[in-house]
XYZ file of C-alpha atoms in Angstrom:
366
model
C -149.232 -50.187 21.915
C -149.071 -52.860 24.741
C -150.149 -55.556 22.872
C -147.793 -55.116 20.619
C -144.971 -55.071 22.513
C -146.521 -58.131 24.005
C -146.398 -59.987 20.466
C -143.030 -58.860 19.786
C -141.830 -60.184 23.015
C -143.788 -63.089 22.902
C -142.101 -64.054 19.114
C -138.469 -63.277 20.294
C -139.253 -66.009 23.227
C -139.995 -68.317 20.854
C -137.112 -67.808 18.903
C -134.789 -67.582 21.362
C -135.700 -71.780 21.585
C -135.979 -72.946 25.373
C -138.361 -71.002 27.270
C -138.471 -70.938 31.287
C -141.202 -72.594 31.086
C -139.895 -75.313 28.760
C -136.332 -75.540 31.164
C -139.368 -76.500 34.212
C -141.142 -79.038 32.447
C -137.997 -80.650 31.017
C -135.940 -80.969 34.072
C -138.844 -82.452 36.090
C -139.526 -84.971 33.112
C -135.984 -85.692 33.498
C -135.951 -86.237 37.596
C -138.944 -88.397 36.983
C -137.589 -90.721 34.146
C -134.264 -91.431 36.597
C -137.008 -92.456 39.267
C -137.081 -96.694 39.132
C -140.040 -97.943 37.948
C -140.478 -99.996 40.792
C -140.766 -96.795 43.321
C -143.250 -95.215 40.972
C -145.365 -98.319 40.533
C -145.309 -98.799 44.430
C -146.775 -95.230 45.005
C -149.263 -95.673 41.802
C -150.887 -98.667 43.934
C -150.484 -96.994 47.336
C -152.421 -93.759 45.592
C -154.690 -95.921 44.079
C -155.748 -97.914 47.336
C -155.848 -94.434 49.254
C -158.550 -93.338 46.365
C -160.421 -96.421 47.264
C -160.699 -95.767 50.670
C -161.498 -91.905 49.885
C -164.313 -92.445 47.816
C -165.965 -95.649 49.892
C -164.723 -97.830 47.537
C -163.423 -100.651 49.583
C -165.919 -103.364 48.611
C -163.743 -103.546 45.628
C -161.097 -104.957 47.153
C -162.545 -108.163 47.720
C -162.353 -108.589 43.920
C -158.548 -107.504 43.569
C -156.466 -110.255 44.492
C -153.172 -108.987 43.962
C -150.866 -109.459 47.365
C -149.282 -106.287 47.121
C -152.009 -104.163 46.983
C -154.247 -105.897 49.773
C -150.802 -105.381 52.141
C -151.031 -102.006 51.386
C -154.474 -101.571 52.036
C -154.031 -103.741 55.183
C -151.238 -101.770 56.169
C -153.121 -98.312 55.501
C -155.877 -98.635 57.400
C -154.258 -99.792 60.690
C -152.617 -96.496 60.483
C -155.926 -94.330 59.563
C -157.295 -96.296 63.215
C -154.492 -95.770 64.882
C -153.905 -92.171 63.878
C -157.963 -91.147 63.331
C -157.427 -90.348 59.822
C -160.550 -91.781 58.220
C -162.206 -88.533 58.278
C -159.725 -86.172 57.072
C -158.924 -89.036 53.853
C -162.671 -88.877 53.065
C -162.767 -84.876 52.718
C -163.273 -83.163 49.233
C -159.796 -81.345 49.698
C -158.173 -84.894 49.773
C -160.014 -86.501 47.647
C -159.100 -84.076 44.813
C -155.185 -84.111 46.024
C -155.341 -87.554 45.455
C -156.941 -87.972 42.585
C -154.626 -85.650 41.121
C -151.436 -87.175 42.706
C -152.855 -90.378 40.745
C -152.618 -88.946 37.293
C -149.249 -87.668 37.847
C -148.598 -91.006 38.780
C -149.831 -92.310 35.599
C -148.283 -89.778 33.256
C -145.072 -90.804 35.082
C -145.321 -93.920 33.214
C -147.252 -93.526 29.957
C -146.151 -90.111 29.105
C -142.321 -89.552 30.646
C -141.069 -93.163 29.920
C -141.953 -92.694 25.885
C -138.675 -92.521 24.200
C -137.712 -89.144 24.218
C -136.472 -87.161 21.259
C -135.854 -83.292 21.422
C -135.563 -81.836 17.624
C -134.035 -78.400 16.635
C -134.948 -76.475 14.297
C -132.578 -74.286 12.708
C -132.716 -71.167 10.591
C -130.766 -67.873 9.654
C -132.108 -67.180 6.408
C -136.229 -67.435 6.208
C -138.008 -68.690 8.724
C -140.451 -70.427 6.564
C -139.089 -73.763 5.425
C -140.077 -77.674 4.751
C -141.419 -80.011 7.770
C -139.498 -83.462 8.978
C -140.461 -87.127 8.768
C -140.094 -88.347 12.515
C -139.468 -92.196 11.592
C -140.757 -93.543 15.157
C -144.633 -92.708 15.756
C -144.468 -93.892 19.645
C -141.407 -91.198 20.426
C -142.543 -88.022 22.377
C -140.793 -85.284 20.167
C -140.197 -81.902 22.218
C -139.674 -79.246 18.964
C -137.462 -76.407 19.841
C -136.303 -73.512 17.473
C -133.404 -71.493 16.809
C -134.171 -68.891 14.496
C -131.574 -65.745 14.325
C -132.948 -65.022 10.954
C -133.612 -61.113 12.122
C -129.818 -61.130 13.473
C -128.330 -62.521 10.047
C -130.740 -59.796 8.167
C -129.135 -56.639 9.859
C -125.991 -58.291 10.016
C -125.402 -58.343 13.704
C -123.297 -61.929 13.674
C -121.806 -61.870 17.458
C -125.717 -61.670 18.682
C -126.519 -64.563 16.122
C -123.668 -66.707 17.234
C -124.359 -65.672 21.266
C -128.204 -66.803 20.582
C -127.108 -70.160 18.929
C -124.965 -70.466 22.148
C -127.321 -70.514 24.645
C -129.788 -72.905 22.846
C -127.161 -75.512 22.328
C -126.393 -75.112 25.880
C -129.774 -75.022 27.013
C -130.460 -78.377 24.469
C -127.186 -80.188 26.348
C -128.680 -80.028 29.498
C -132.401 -80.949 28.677
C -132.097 -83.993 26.625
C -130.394 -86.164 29.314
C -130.021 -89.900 27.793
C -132.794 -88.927 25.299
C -131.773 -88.837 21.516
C -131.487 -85.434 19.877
C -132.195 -83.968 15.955
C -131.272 -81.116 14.038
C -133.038 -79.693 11.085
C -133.230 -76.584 8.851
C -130.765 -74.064 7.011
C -128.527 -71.657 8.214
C -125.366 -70.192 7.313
C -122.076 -72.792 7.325
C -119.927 -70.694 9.856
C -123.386 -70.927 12.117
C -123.777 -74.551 11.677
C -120.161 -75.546 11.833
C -120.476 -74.238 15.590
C -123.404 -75.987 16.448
C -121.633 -79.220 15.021
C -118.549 -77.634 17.635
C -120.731 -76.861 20.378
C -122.576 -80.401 20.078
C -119.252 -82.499 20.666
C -119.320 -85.972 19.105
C -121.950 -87.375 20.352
C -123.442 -91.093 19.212
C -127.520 -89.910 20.003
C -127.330 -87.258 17.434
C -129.660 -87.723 14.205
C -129.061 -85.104 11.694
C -131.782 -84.387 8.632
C -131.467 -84.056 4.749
C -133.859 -82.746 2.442
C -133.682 -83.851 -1.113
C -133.724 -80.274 -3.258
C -137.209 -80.959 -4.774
C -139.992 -78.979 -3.594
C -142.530 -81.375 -2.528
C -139.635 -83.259 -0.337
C -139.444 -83.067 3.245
C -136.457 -83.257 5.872
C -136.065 -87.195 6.785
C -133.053 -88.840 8.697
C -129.851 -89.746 7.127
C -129.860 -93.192 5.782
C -127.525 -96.022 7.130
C -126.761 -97.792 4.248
C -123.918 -96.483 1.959
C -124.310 -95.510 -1.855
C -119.823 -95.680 -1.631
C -120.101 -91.938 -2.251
C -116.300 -90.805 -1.993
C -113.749 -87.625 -1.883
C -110.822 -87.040 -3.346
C -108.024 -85.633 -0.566
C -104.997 -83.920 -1.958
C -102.327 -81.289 -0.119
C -101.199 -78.488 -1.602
C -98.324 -76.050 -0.994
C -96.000 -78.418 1.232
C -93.142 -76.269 0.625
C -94.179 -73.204 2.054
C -93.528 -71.824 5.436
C -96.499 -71.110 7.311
C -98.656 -72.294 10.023
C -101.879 -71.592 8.683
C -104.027 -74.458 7.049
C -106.716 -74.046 4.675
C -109.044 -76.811 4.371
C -110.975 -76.764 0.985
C -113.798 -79.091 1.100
C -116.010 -79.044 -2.052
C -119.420 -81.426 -2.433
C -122.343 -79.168 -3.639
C -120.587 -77.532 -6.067
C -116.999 -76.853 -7.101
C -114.558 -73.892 -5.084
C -112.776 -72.255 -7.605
C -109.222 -70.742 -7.043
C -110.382 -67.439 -8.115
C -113.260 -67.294 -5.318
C -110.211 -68.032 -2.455
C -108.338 -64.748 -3.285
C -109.329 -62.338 0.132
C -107.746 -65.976 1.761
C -104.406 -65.069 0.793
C -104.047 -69.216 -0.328
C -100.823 -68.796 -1.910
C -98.997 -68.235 1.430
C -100.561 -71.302 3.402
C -100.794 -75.152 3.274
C -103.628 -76.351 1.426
C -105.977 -79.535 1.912
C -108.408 -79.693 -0.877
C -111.184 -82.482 -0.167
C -113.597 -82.408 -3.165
C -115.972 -85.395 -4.503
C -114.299 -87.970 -6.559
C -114.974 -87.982 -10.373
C -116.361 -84.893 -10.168
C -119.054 -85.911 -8.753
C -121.029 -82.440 -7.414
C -124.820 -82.188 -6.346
C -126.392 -80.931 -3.289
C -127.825 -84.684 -2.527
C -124.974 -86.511 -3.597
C -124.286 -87.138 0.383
C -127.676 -88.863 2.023
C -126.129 -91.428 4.681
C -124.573 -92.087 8.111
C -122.150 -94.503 6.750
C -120.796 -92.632 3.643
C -120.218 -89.384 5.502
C -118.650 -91.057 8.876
C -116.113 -92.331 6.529
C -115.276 -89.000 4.512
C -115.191 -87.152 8.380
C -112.744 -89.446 9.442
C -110.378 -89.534 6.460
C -110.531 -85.640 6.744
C -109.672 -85.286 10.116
C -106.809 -87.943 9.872
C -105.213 -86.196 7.391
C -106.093 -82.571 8.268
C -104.232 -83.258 12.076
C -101.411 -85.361 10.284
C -100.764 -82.035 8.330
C -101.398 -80.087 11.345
C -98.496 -81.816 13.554
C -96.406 -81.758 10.476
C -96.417 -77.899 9.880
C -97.294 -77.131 13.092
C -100.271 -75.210 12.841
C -101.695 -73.125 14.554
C -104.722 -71.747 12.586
C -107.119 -74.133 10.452
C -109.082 -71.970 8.004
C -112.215 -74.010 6.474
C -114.465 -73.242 3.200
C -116.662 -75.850 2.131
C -119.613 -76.420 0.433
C -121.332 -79.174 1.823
C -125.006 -80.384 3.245
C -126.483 -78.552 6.281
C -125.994 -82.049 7.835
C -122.301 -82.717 6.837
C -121.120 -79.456 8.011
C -122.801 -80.045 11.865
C -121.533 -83.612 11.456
C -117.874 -82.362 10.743
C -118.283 -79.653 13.039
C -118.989 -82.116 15.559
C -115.572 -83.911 15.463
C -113.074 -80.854 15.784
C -112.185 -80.417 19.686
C -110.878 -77.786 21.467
C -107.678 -80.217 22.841
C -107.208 -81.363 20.133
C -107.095 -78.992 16.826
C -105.571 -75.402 16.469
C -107.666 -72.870 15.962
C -110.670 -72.869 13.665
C -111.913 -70.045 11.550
C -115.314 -71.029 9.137
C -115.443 -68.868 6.610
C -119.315 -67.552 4.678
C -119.052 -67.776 0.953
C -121.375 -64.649 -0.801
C -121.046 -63.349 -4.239
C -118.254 -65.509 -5.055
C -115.642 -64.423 -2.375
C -115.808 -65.349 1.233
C -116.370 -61.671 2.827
C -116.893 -62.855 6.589
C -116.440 -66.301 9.081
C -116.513 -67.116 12.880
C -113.936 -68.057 15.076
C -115.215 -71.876 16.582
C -114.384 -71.616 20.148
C -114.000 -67.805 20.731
C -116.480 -65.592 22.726
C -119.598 -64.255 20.846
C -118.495 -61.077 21.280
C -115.120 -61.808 19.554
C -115.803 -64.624 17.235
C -116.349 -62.487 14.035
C -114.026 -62.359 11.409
C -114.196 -59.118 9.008
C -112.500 -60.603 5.382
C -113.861 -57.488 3.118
């Protein structure tokens, strides 16, 4: 019965994405790569003269010639005669403290100084899914996951969204100046939030996978294929100051699918892909999808200001990456409120409030 209980806690640990232990070794890989080289490098060849000396080593150097190091040494052992300290550095106690100060010393530099990348691994639906192509093979990759797939499957949403919350917090902190990924599936409203939570950032790499099933998750592309939208407003006459923003890439939204929305009585956006132009890979690059993001939000906040609005309400269906990447541009200052809605058996029965509480972010629409 115990060990059970130990494997279940164990596997909600490593769902829940950063560990204590992980939040330990990241912060002090962090207060070491903000330490110059040049202090490290100066204590690597001050350790490295006091293992000399420890292990009766001295004779060697007369074959180092570098200044630096026979100051130190010079400088060392007038203090050891001065203070009596030859014994006590000669001891097996010190000999293993310094030889273990020495490799810390040297994964300081070989280790901590690799370009770091933290990637996230995201997933509300199975937990089994495709790997990811890291494109640089000299970048130390720290692999975290967020998987609420249990939370999704008994349809507790506020724990989901609370869970997803405290791993993008706990990913802010950690990666510092190093570059960060995200990777997986998981429902829109879910991923539109992480995208919020993110903030647009210019160190974020987000992943496609081609729908084939030999394909892997590999980095958006820079270089455009000109894939464009088509941007239209609807129902400018009306009186209301609620938006809904259609967008509509994967596949087509249909009018009859929008009905629990009510979209008669609010301004419409529709954003779909020009020439009819559908697929779930159509959208595979940087470029392409910076572009479409900012004509969206230019017109989405011109609308806003011109209807005042106070409630954007968003359906799309779009790439795991474009919806974090759109996500990522809406801001709390700037924008009304946001509401992300989950499409299911053609209708949209449930979404999440962006920037409210867990505990108050779900939206009932049955």
């Amino acid at each position: 019965m115990e060990s059970k209980r130990l494997v279940k806690y164990l596997k909600r640990k490593i769902r829940m994405g950063f560990t204590i232990a992980d939040k330990c070794r990241l912060n002090t890989e962090r207060l070491v790569y903000k330490t110059p080289k040049s202090f490290k490098m100066t204590c690597l060849m001050i350790l490295v003269v006091l293992d000399l000396m420890s292990f009766k080593l001295t004779w060697l150097m007369e074959i180092i010639h570098i200044g630096q190091i026979q100051d130190i040494y010079t400088t060392i052992s007038g203090l050891l005669e001065f203070i009596s300290g030859g014994e006590t550095l000669t001891s097996p106690y010190c000999k293993g403290l310094l030889l273990i100060l020495t490799v810390l010393n040297v994964w300081s530099f070989f280790v901590v100084n690799k370009e770091k990348f933290y990637l996230l691994r995201v997933s509300s639906f199975s937990s089994d899914m495709a790997d990811v192509k890291i494109s640089k093979a000299d970048t130390q990759v720290s692999y975290k996951n967020l998987d609420v797939c249990d939370e999704m499957k008994n349809g507790d949403v506020p724990s989901a969204v609370e869970k997803l919350d405290h791993c993008i917090a706990d990913v802010k902190k950690a990666k510092g100046c190093a570059r960060f990924g995200v990777y997986g599936i998981m429902h829109t409203p879910l991923l539109f939030r992480l995208g919020y939570l993110i903030g647009d950032q210019d160190n974020i790499i987000l992943y496609h996978k081609i729908r084939s099933n030999d394909s892997l998750f590999t980095e958006w592309r820079k270089e455009t294929e000109h894939y464009r939208v088509d941007i239209k407003e609807e129902n400018e006459n009306i009186k209301s100051n609620i938006l809904l923003l259609e967008i509509s890439m994967s596949f087509p939204i249909k009018d009859s699918e929008l009905t629990d929305l009510h979209p008669a009585a609010k301004h419409i956006l529709k954003v779909k892909s020009k020439d009819d132009n559908f697929g779930f890979d159509v959208l595979k690059n940087i470029t392409d999808a910076d572009a479409i993001r900012d004509d969206i939000m230019k017109e989405m906040r011109r609308i806003c200001k011109k209807y005042d609005i106070k409630k954007v309400e968003i359906v799309m269906s779009t790439s795991v990456a474009f919806t974090i990447y759109l996500g990522m541009a809406f801001s709390k200052q700037h924008d009304p409120r946001c509401v992300v809605y989950h499409y299911e058996k053609r209708h949209y029965p449930w979404g999440i409030d962006i920037d409210a509480a867990p505990h108050d972010c779900y939206i009932d629409n049955d």
